[in-house]
Amino acid sequence: MARAGVTAERLTLAAAELADEVGVENVTVAALARQFGVKDASLYFHLRNAHELRVRIALLALAELADRVADALAGRAGKDALVAFANAYRDYAREHPGRYAAMQIDLDPETAAASAGVRHAEMTRAILRGYRLSEPDQTDAVRMMHSTFHGFVSLERTGGFRHTPRPTDDSWSRALDALDAVLTNWPPR
Amino acid sequence: MARAGVTAERLTLAAAELADEVGVENVTVAALARQFGVKDASLYFHLRNAHELRVRIALLALAELADRVADALAGRAGKDALVAFANAYRDYAREHPGRYAAMQIDLDPETAAASAGVRHAEMTRAILRGYRLSEPDQTDAVRMMHSTFHGFVSLERTGGFRHTPRPTDDSWSRALDALDAVLTNWPPR
DNA sequence: GTTTTTTGCCTAGTAGGACTAGGCTGGCAC
DNA sequence: GTGCCAGCCTAGTCCTACTAGGCAAAAAAC
């Protein structure tokens, strides 16, 4: 019997693509095995369990997004950097909804610490250098930024904005303007 | 054989409680049947399918949250109202993580239109009356508000803020200050 | 280049969830 | 009382996750 050539990397990539097509919750070991023309039991040589599959998608996504953000940020500062970061984030989420959703599962501490999530944190703080904030203001500002990005993207995806005709792109750039304004005058009020 | 007295309402409530305990993704028809001391097949007399169960949890949660927000908002205006709304929202999400997660599934348009989601929208706009915004600024502001609330709560829940020791309560009130500031000077910059 | 070991895949199984078809029955309408 | 039907049942199908143990292809040892 010929070998199918399944590796952890090919598996993770296929899983990520499947997630984008059918949603993370429908990424199943069985479906993946079918794609590789292999029985599902065989995948457990490359995989501890189904949960690990999602974790791997999450780690892949975190790394991909960190790369994109790093590119977007190159040579920019201040509001320019803020907008570039934000758009890279939102674009990634829209292009890869399944991967983005996978990113939201909570990793156990050591996995998280070894993930590209730390690069995200570093880059976010790098942006804030343009706004000259010190602790604990910086942390508060980072959290506000992240909340706005994630909240907007997440609501946009699940249809939370659908009931109003206003184009979401317009609301998005206003939100970024607002974020810039508030960061410029941090701490607020 | 004695009848178990299963009704759609009791089922929904039990499902919601189960969701808060074990997460929406683990709310299963079989588990619910066990709680009622009934075979799983029997529940399909009260339920079209498993998805409907989650939709019902979502509708229940939307209604409960709308009630809470309405109470919190009574007699308040301006920043006072904003903070009351925000805290009601966050408190609900923390007390009822499963219900909150269920709220995020996207309902089909007619279900959404008949849900308590419309009350949320009305109340959000009511808050903005204190900031005297007209369209389309109002819509942008509503979206920003909602994004911040949802994003913060969601990240807090999934552990997105864990790597920094700063208490999330402090960051939260700063975020509300920021939101108030930006709404006061809308449109930004 | 043959032997040994490892590894990648297999079959065969268990267990549990979603869901359907069709049967029995307790309690209501009349 | 007779009939009806809602509310529960059994029994079955199909799917997924996951385990144990077998076999053969490829890689390593010699």
Tab-separated table of C-alpha atoms (C1' of nucleotides) in Angstrom:
chain	number	residue	atom	x	y	z
A	1	MET	CA	0.000	0.000	0.000
A	2	ALA	CA	1.400	3.392	-1.030
A	3	ARG	CA	1.984	5.933	1.714
A	4	ALA	CA	-0.052	9.067	1.685
A	5	GLY	CA	2.749	11.264	2.983
A	6	VAL	CA	0.864	12.842	5.826
A	7	THR	CA	2.929	15.138	8.003
A	8	ALA	CA	1.967	17.355	10.911
A	9	GLU	CA	2.500	20.461	8.789
A	10	ARG	CA	0.432	19.322	5.819
A	11	LEU	CA	-2.252	18.216	8.239
A	12	THR	CA	-2.339	21.563	9.996
A	13	LEU	CA	-2.479	23.472	6.741
A	14	ALA	CA	-5.277	21.302	5.378
A	15	ALA	CA	-7.132	21.707	8.665
A	16	ALA	CA	-6.761	25.476	8.477
A	17	GLU	CA	-8.099	25.560	4.939
A	18	LEU	CA	-10.975	23.338	5.933
A	19	ALA	CA	-11.700	25.652	8.853
A	20	ASP	CA	-11.928	28.626	6.516
A	21	GLU	CA	-14.324	26.739	4.273
A	22	VAL	CA	-16.656	25.098	6.749
A	23	GLY	CA	-15.882	26.683	10.125
A	24	VAL	CA	-13.637	25.435	12.912
A	25	GLU	CA	-16.435	23.605	14.622
A	26	ASN	CA	-16.764	21.408	11.541
A	27	VAL	CA	-13.088	20.596	11.278
A	28	THR	CA	-13.188	16.923	12.057
A	29	VAL	CA	-10.503	14.290	12.115
A	30	ALA	CA	-12.679	12.125	9.892
A	31	ALA	CA	-13.137	14.834	7.249
A	32	LEU	CA	-9.439	15.530	7.224
A	33	ALA	CA	-8.645	11.844	6.807
A	34	ARG	CA	-10.970	11.729	3.810
A	35	GLN	CA	-9.122	14.636	2.228
A	36	PHE	CA	-5.858	12.761	2.544
A	37	GLY	CA	-7.408	9.550	1.277
A	38	VAL	CA	-6.598	7.860	4.533
A	39	LYS	CA	-8.563	6.246	7.345
A	40	ASP	CA	-9.241	8.444	10.349
A	41	ALA	CA	-7.432	6.112	12.723
A	42	SER	CA	-4.230	6.758	10.785
A	43	LEU	CA	-4.201	10.411	11.684
A	44	TYR	CA	-3.744	9.659	15.343
A	45	PHE	CA	-0.127	8.931	14.554
A	46	HIS	CA	0.306	12.600	13.724
A	47	LEU	CA	-2.156	13.965	16.235
A	48	ARG	CA	-3.003	13.422	19.876
A	49	ASN	CA	-6.654	14.233	19.547
A	50	ALA	CA	-9.183	16.472	17.828
A	51	HIS	CA	-8.520	19.342	20.209
A	52	GLU	CA	-4.865	19.411	19.268
A	53	LEU	CA	-5.945	19.955	15.690
A	54	ARG	CA	-7.698	23.181	16.634
A	55	VAL	CA	-4.792	24.296	18.742
A	56	ARG	CA	-2.504	23.818	15.772
A	57	ILE	CA	-4.797	25.843	13.548
A	58	ALA	CA	-4.744	28.558	16.194
A	59	LEU	CA	-0.939	28.568	16.380
A	60	LEU	CA	-0.647	28.658	12.602
A	61	ALA	CA	-3.079	31.548	12.437
A	62	LEU	CA	-1.297	33.491	15.170
A	63	ALA	CA	1.989	33.122	13.327
A	64	GLU	CA	0.536	34.057	9.943
A	65	LEU	CA	-1.186	37.092	11.371
A	66	ALA	CA	1.932	38.188	13.233
A	67	ASP	CA	3.858	38.039	9.946
A	68	ARG	CA	1.273	40.112	8.168
A	69	VAL	CA	1.136	42.680	10.916
A	70	ALA	CA	4.918	42.906	10.988
A	71	ASP	CA	4.940	43.600	7.247
A	72	ALA	CA	2.187	46.160	7.550
A	73	LEU	CA	3.963	47.937	10.375
A	74	ALA	CA	7.341	48.220	8.659
A	75	GLY	CA	8.434	51.838	8.473
A	76	ARG	CA	5.276	53.268	9.961
A	77	ALA	CA	4.588	55.099	13.180
A	78	GLY	CA	1.783	56.870	14.995
A	79	LYS	CA	-1.675	56.774	13.474
A	80	ASP	CA	-0.227	55.362	10.300
A	81	ALA	CA	0.992	52.340	12.191
A	82	LEU	CA	-2.275	52.029	14.075
A	83	VAL	CA	-4.302	51.943	10.875
A	84	ALA	CA	-1.905	49.527	9.195
A	85	PHE	CA	-2.072	47.154	12.152
A	86	ALA	CA	-5.833	47.366	12.331
A	87	ASN	CA	-6.345	46.736	8.641
A	88	ALA	CA	-3.949	43.821	8.584
A	89	TYR	CA	-5.864	42.350	11.494
A	90	ARG	CA	-9.281	42.840	9.941
A	91	ASP	CA	-8.247	41.716	6.491
A	92	TYR	CA	-6.778	38.540	7.860
A	93	ALA	CA	-9.940	37.795	9.806
A	94	ARG	CA	-12.061	38.301	6.721
A	95	GLU	CA	-9.865	36.236	4.450
A	96	HIS	CA	-9.508	33.458	6.991
A	97	PRO	CA	-12.640	33.321	9.135
A	98	GLY	CA	-11.994	29.769	10.285
A	99	ARG	CA	-8.416	30.463	11.239
A	100	TYR	CA	-9.515	33.627	13.024
A	101	ALA	CA	-12.148	31.755	14.996
A	102	ALA	CA	-9.581	29.134	15.934
A	103	MET	CA	-7.355	31.896	17.323
A	104	GLN	CA	-9.983	32.597	19.959
A	105	ILE	CA	-9.792	29.236	21.717
A	106	ASP	CA	-7.828	29.618	24.868
A	107	LEU	CA	-4.442	27.989	24.860
A	108	ASP	CA	-2.907	26.699	28.039
A	109	PRO	CA	-0.327	29.113	29.459
A	110	GLU	CA	2.862	27.436	28.241
A	111	THR	CA	1.507	26.922	24.730
A	112	ALA	CA	0.411	30.541	24.652
A	113	ALA	CA	3.812	31.700	25.860
A	114	ALA	CA	5.514	29.776	23.049
A	115	SER	CA	3.074	31.038	20.421
A	116	ALA	CA	3.247	33.995	18.081
A	117	GLY	CA	0.828	35.671	20.456
A	118	VAL	CA	3.794	37.237	22.205
A	119	ARG	CA	4.824	38.888	18.931
A	120	HIS	CA	1.347	40.375	18.728
A	121	ALA	CA	1.742	41.829	22.179
A	122	GLU	CA	5.158	43.265	21.353
A	123	MET	CA	3.946	44.854	18.148
A	124	THR	CA	0.902	46.322	19.815
A	125	ARG	CA	3.110	47.955	22.421
A	126	ALA	CA	5.422	49.135	19.663
A	127	ILE	CA	2.568	51.076	18.139
A	128	LEU	CA	1.866	52.742	21.417
A	129	ARG	CA	5.403	54.085	21.540
A	130	GLY	CA	4.169	56.671	19.077
A	131	TYR	CA	1.693	57.828	21.683
A	132	ARG	CA	4.204	57.988	24.521
A	133	LEU	CA	2.384	56.059	27.226
A	134	SER	CA	3.873	54.509	30.325
A	135	GLU	CA	2.526	51.789	32.571
A	136	PRO	CA	-0.140	51.105	33.566
A	137	ASP	CA	-1.651	53.388	30.909
A	138	GLN	CA	0.035	51.374	28.225
A	139	THR	CA	-1.638	48.156	29.307
A	140	ASP	CA	-5.028	49.813	29.478
A	141	ALA	CA	-4.547	51.268	26.026
A	142	VAL	CA	-3.398	47.949	24.591
A	143	ARG	CA	-6.478	46.276	25.997
A	144	MET	CA	-8.772	48.928	24.616
A	145	MET	CA	-7.177	48.664	21.186
A	146	HIS	CA	-7.372	44.924	21.110
A	147	SER	CA	-10.961	44.970	22.346
A	148	THR	CA	-12.011	47.353	19.625
A	149	PHE	CA	-10.329	45.374	16.875
A	150	HIS	CA	-11.541	42.030	18.011
A	151	GLY	CA	-15.007	43.242	18.893
A	152	PHE	CA	-15.547	44.959	15.589
A	153	VAL	CA	-14.238	42.120	13.478
A	154	SER	CA	-16.117	39.557	15.472
A	155	LEU	CA	-19.437	41.381	15.339
A	156	GLU	CA	-18.994	42.122	11.667
A	157	ARG	CA	-18.438	38.434	11.005
A	158	THR	CA	-21.362	37.126	13.026
A	159	GLY	CA	-23.724	39.612	11.459
A	160	GLY	CA	-24.085	41.935	14.425
A	161	PHE	CA	-24.015	45.008	12.171
A	162	ARG	CA	-26.330	43.662	9.499
A	163	HIS	CA	-29.461	45.460	10.577
A	164	THR	CA	-28.121	48.875	9.615
A	165	PRO	CA	-27.313	49.604	5.952
A	166	ARG	CA	-24.301	51.816	6.700
A	167	PRO	CA	-21.173	50.253	5.120
A	168	THR	CA	-19.021	48.683	7.786
A	169	ASP	CA	-15.865	50.035	6.142
A	170	ASP	CA	-16.984	53.560	6.973
A	171	SER	CA	-17.719	52.691	10.580
A	172	TRP	CA	-14.369	50.959	10.781
A	173	SER	CA	-12.346	53.965	9.731
A	174	ARG	CA	-14.289	56.137	12.134
A	175	ALA	CA	-13.513	53.694	14.900
A	176	LEU	CA	-9.832	53.958	14.041
A	177	ASP	CA	-10.039	57.744	14.067
A	178	ALA	CA	-11.664	57.528	17.468
A	179	LEU	CA	-9.009	55.178	18.743
A	180	ASP	CA	-6.258	57.457	17.523
A	181	ALA	CA	-7.895	60.460	19.158
A	182	VAL	CA	-8.297	58.760	22.474
A	183	LEU	CA	-4.759	57.375	22.464
A	184	THR	CA	-3.408	60.826	21.707
A	185	ASN	CA	-5.075	62.195	24.808
A	186	TRP	CA	-4.550	59.218	27.095
A	187	PRO	CA	-5.423	58.876	29.925
A	188	PRO	CA	-8.921	59.934	28.927
A	189	ARG	CA	-10.778	62.727	30.740
B	1	MET	CA	-45.005	5.409	32.873
B	2	ALA	CA	-45.204	8.789	34.624
B	3	ARG	CA	-44.775	11.804	32.445
B	4	ALA	CA	-41.704	13.920	32.980
B	5	GLY	CA	-43.452	17.209	32.254
B	6	VAL	CA	-40.984	18.501	29.758
B	7	THR	CA	-41.915	21.806	28.186
B	8	ALA	CA	-40.091	24.037	25.772
B	9	GLU	CA	-39.509	26.633	28.490
B	10	ARG	CA	-38.143	24.244	31.089
B	11	LEU	CA	-35.982	22.723	28.404
B	12	THR	CA	-34.571	26.064	27.360
B	13	LEU	CA	-33.849	27.106	30.922
B	14	ALA	CA	-32.130	23.823	31.718
B	15	ALA	CA	-30.121	24.131	28.516
B	16	ALA	CA	-29.061	27.657	29.465
B	17	GLU	CA	-27.935	26.527	32.895
B	18	LEU	CA	-26.066	23.638	31.372
B	19	ALA	CA	-24.412	26.035	28.950
B	20	ASP	CA	-23.174	28.201	31.816
B	21	GLU	CA	-21.740	25.152	33.537
B	22	VAL	CA	-20.102	23.270	30.698
B	23	GLY	CA	-20.079	25.664	27.738
B	24	VAL	CA	-22.527	25.937	24.851
B	25	GLU	CA	-20.547	23.568	22.699
B	26	ASN	CA	-21.180	20.845	25.261
B	27	VAL	CA	-24.905	21.420	25.496
B	28	THR	CA	-26.165	18.207	24.008
B	29	VAL	CA	-29.638	16.822	23.520
B	30	ALA	CA	-28.528	13.607	25.188
B	31	ALA	CA	-27.196	15.359	28.308
B	32	LEU	CA	-30.367	17.376	28.608
B	33	ALA	CA	-32.487	14.250	28.301
B	34	ARG	CA	-30.507	12.687	31.119
B	35	GLN	CA	-31.213	15.688	33.326
B	36	PHE	CA	-34.921	15.263	32.744
B	37	GLY	CA	-34.720	11.532	33.283
B	38	VAL	CA	-35.941	10.952	29.781
B	39	LYS	CA	-34.581	9.306	26.645
B	40	ASP	CA	-33.012	11.639	24.130
B	41	ALA	CA	-35.466	10.679	21.399
B	42	SER	CA	-38.282	12.055	23.535
B	43	LEU	CA	-36.931	15.582	23.399
B	44	TYR	CA	-37.485	15.780	19.679
B	45	PHE	CA	-41.152	16.300	20.451
B	46	HIS	CA	-40.223	19.644	21.996
B	47	LEU	CA	-37.316	20.465	19.728
B	48	ARG	CA	-36.586	20.373	16.020
B	49	ASN	CA	-32.883	19.702	16.399
B	50	ALA	CA	-29.806	20.455	18.439
B	51	HIS	CA	-29.249	23.760	16.685
B	52	GLU	CA	-32.658	25.000	17.764
B	53	LEU	CA	-31.588	24.389	21.327
B	54	ARG	CA	-28.718	26.830	20.971
B	55	VAL	CA	-30.910	29.356	19.238
B	56	ARG	CA	-33.319	29.185	22.148
B	57	ILE	CA	-30.531	29.732	24.638
B	58	ALA	CA	-29.463	32.739	22.590
B	59	LEU	CA	-32.969	34.195	22.552
B	60	LEU	CA	-33.364	33.659	26.274
B	61	ALA	CA	-30.023	35.335	26.931
B	62	LEU	CA	-30.841	38.296	24.693
B	63	ALA	CA	-34.094	38.818	26.548
B	64	GLU	CA	-32.540	38.468	29.995
B	65	LEU	CA	-29.742	40.840	29.132
B	66	ALA	CA	-32.149	43.367	27.651
B	67	ASP	CA	-34.123	43.313	30.906
B	68	ARG	CA	-31.021	43.891	32.963
B	69	VAL	CA	-29.830	46.691	30.770
B	70	ALA	CA	-33.243	48.313	30.876
B	71	ASP	CA	-33.169	48.226	34.678
B	72	ALA	CA	-29.647	49.585	34.799
B	73	LEU	CA	-30.515	52.408	32.439
B	74	ALA	CA	-33.602	53.592	34.308
B	75	GLY	CA	-33.286	57.241	35.229
B	76	ARG	CA	-29.769	57.658	33.942
B	77	ALA	CA	-28.310	59.691	31.121
B	78	GLY	CA	-24.961	60.624	29.619
B	79	LYS	CA	-21.856	58.940	30.937
B	80	ASP	CA	-23.848	57.572	33.829
B	81	ALA	CA	-26.028	55.645	31.421
B	82	LEU	CA	-23.048	54.509	29.389
B	83	VAL	CA	-21.330	53.050	32.427
B	84	ALA	CA	-24.509	51.419	33.691
B	85	PHE	CA	-25.119	49.810	30.321
B	86	ALA	CA	-21.551	48.614	30.052
B	87	ASN	CA	-21.463	47.118	33.516
B	88	ALA	CA	-24.784	45.375	33.091
B	89	TYR	CA	-23.446	43.900	29.888
B	90	ARG	CA	-20.152	42.767	31.367
B	91	ASP	CA	-21.675	41.443	34.570
B	92	TYR	CA	-24.167	39.385	32.655
B	93	ALA	CA	-21.443	37.908	30.483
B	94	ARG	CA	-19.409	36.955	33.517
B	95	GLU	CA	-22.311	35.463	35.430
B	96	HIS	CA	-23.573	33.589	32.396
B	97	PRO	CA	-20.645	32.699	30.147
B	98	GLY	CA	-22.533	29.952	28.348
B	99	ARG	CA	-25.554	32.118	27.672
B	100	TYR	CA	-23.279	34.909	26.516
B	101	ALA	CA	-21.452	32.624	24.126
B	102	ALA	CA	-24.774	31.397	22.776
B	103	MET	CA	-25.765	35.007	22.029
B	104	GLN	CA	-22.957	35.170	19.491
B	105	ILE	CA	-24.313	32.544	17.122
B	106	ASP	CA	-25.875	34.247	14.150
B	107	LEU	CA	-29.618	34.030	13.997
B	108	ASP	CA	-31.387	34.063	10.684
B	109	PRO	CA	-32.814	37.506	9.876
B	110	GLU	CA	-36.450	36.950	10.841
B	111	THR	CA	-35.528	35.291	14.131
B	112	ALA	CA	-33.153	38.145	14.891
B	113	ALA	CA	-35.835	40.694	14.050
B	114	ALA	CA	-38.232	39.035	16.490
B	115	SER	CA	-35.615	38.753	19.220
B	116	ALA	CA	-34.750	41.026	22.106
B	117	GLY	CA	-31.786	42.111	19.989
B	118	VAL	CA	-33.885	44.983	18.730
B	119	ARG	CA	-34.346	46.212	22.303
B	120	HIS	CA	-30.569	46.226	22.669
B	121	ALA	CA	-30.266	48.364	19.586
B	122	GLU	CA	-32.919	50.771	20.829
B	123	MET	CA	-31.323	51.131	24.227
B	124	THR	CA	-27.898	51.667	22.772
B	125	ARG	CA	-29.227	54.469	20.631
B	126	ALA	CA	-31.047	55.866	23.645
B	127	ILE	CA	-27.718	56.266	25.419
B	128	LEU	CA	-26.336	58.156	22.498
B	129	ARG	CA	-29.106	60.705	22.771
B	130	GLY	CA	-27.105	62.125	25.640
B	131	TYR	CA	-24.260	62.739	23.216
B	132	ARG	CA	-26.424	64.373	20.558
B	133	LEU	CA	-25.330	62.478	17.479
B	134	SER	CA	-27.174	62.280	14.188
B	135	GLU	CA	-26.844	59.740	11.404
B	136	PRO	CA	-24.597	58.295	10.218
B	137	ASP	CA	-22.442	59.278	13.195
B	138	GLN	CA	-24.851	57.558	15.512
B	139	THR	CA	-24.484	54.241	13.748
B	140	ASP	CA	-20.712	54.503	13.777
B	141	ALA	CA	-20.749	55.323	17.467
B	142	VAL	CA	-23.105	52.458	18.262
B	143	ARG	CA	-20.818	50.076	16.431
B	144	MET	CA	-17.767	51.341	18.218
B	145	MET	CA	-19.456	51.034	21.600
B	146	HIS	CA	-20.692	47.576	20.946
B	147	SER	CA	-17.303	46.512	19.592
B	148	THR	CA	-15.531	47.729	22.681
B	149	PHE	CA	-17.938	46.030	25.059
B	150	HIS	CA	-18.038	42.767	23.225
B	151	GLY	CA	-14.340	42.736	22.470
B	152	PHE	CA	-13.313	43.443	26.026
B	153	VAL	CA	-15.674	40.942	27.589
B	154	SER	CA	-14.824	38.321	25.053
B	155	LEU	CA	-11.064	38.702	25.416
B	156	GLU	CA	-11.349	38.802	29.186
B	157	ARG	CA	-13.268	35.544	29.123
B	158	THR	CA	-10.978	33.672	26.756
B	159	GLY	CA	-7.917	34.746	28.684
B	160	GLY	CA	-6.594	37.295	26.226
B	161	PHE	CA	-5.586	39.650	29.047
B	162	ARG	CA	-4.041	37.052	31.301
B	163	HIS	CA	-0.417	37.716	30.496
B	164	THR	CA	-0.436	41.129	32.148
B	165	PRO	CA	-1.051	41.375	35.902
B	166	ARG	CA	-2.965	44.666	35.735
B	167	PRO	CA	-6.518	44.092	37.101
B	168	THR	CA	-9.011	43.999	34.264
B	169	ASP	CA	-11.492	46.069	36.257
B	170	ASP	CA	-9.117	49.007	36.100
B	171	SER	CA	-8.611	48.657	32.367
B	172	TRP	CA	-12.345	48.377	31.951
B	173	SER	CA	-13.154	51.649	33.650
B	174	ARG	CA	-10.410	53.358	31.660
B	175	ALA	CA	-11.964	51.985	28.485
B	176	LEU	CA	-15.313	53.419	29.525
B	177	ASP	CA	-13.701	56.779	30.227
B	178	ALA	CA	-12.154	56.636	26.798
B	179	LEU	CA	-15.443	55.753	25.187
B	180	ASP	CA	-17.174	58.618	26.934
B	181	ALA	CA	-14.471	61.033	25.869
B	182	VAL	CA	-14.621	59.985	22.275
B	183	LEU	CA	-18.424	60.066	22.143
B	184	THR	CA	-18.405	63.543	23.605
B	185	ASN	CA	-16.227	64.789	20.774
B	186	TRP	CA	-17.738	62.756	17.962
B	187	PRO	CA	-16.933	62.683	15.079
B	188	PRO	CA	-13.324	62.138	16.126
B	189	ARG	CA	-10.488	64.288	14.828
C	1	DG	C1'	22.756	-6.201	0.048
C	2	DT	C1'	20.561	-8.404	3.501
C	3	DT	C1'	18.576	-7.957	8.016
C	4	DT	C1'	16.448	-5.345	11.497
C	5	DT	C1'	13.816	-1.651	13.117
C	6	DT	C1'	10.830	1.910	12.720
C	7	DT	C1'	6.959	4.017	10.992
C	8	DG	C1'	2.813	4.770	8.300
C	9	DC	C1'	-1.081	2.924	7.340
C	10	DC	C1'	-4.566	-0.691	7.970
C	11	DT	C1'	-8.855	-3.404	10.123
C	12	DA	C1'	-11.776	-3.978	13.788
C	13	DG	C1'	-13.614	-2.492	17.637
C	14	DT	C1'	-15.986	0.628	21.606
C	15	DA	C1'	-18.512	4.521	23.032
C	16	DG	C1'	-21.350	8.450	22.490
C	17	DG	C1'	-24.122	11.974	20.027
C	18	DA	C1'	-27.957	13.316	16.439
C	19	DC	C1'	-31.786	11.967	14.615
C	20	DT	C1'	-36.056	8.864	12.536
C	21	DA	C1'	-39.807	5.408	12.539
C	22	DG	C1'	-43.089	3.306	14.739
C	23	DG	C1'	-45.295	1.371	19.168
C	24	DC	C1'	-47.616	1.858	23.782
C	25	DT	C1'	-50.170	4.517	27.247
C	26	DG	C1'	-52.043	7.960	30.514
C	27	DG	C1'	-55.106	11.451	30.683
C	28	DC	C1'	-58.156	14.599	28.340
C	29	DA	C1'	-62.601	15.622	25.373
C	30	DC	C1'	-66.874	14.199	24.562
D	1	DG	C1'	-67.040	4.610	28.601
D	2	DT	C1'	-64.792	5.402	23.955
D	3	DG	C1'	-61.650	7.582	21.422
D	4	DC	C1'	-57.816	10.325	20.607
D	5	DC	C1'	-53.498	12.160	20.941
D	6	DA	C1'	-49.649	14.147	23.371
D	7	DG	C1'	-45.710	12.362	25.659
D	8	DC	C1'	-42.979	9.025	26.307
D	9	DC	C1'	-40.776	4.647	24.786
D	10	DT	C1'	-37.622	1.008	21.995
D	11	DA	C1'	-34.939	0.110	18.244
D	12	DG	C1'	-32.560	1.386	14.721
D	13	DT	C1'	-29.194	4.316	11.353
D	14	DC	C1'	-25.361	7.151	10.690
D	15	DC	C1'	-21.741	9.935	12.182
D	16	DT	C1'	-17.625	11.185	15.019
D	17	DA	C1'	-13.642	10.347	18.424
D	18	DC	C1'	-10.560	7.333	19.785
D	19	DT	C1'	-7.903	2.535	21.035
D	20	DA	C1'	-5.611	-1.946	20.113
D	21	DG	C1'	-3.191	-4.714	17.465
D	22	DG	C1'	-1.538	-6.276	12.675
D	23	DC	C1'	1.226	-5.829	8.457
D	24	DA	C1'	4.120	-4.003	5.014
D	25	DA	C1'	7.114	-0.200	3.166
D	26	DA	C1'	10.847	2.489	3.977
D	27	DA	C1'	14.898	3.616	6.544
D	28	DA	C1'	18.767	2.227	9.419
D	29	DA	C1'	22.205	-1.098	10.861
D	30	DC	C1'	25.353	-4.195	9.688
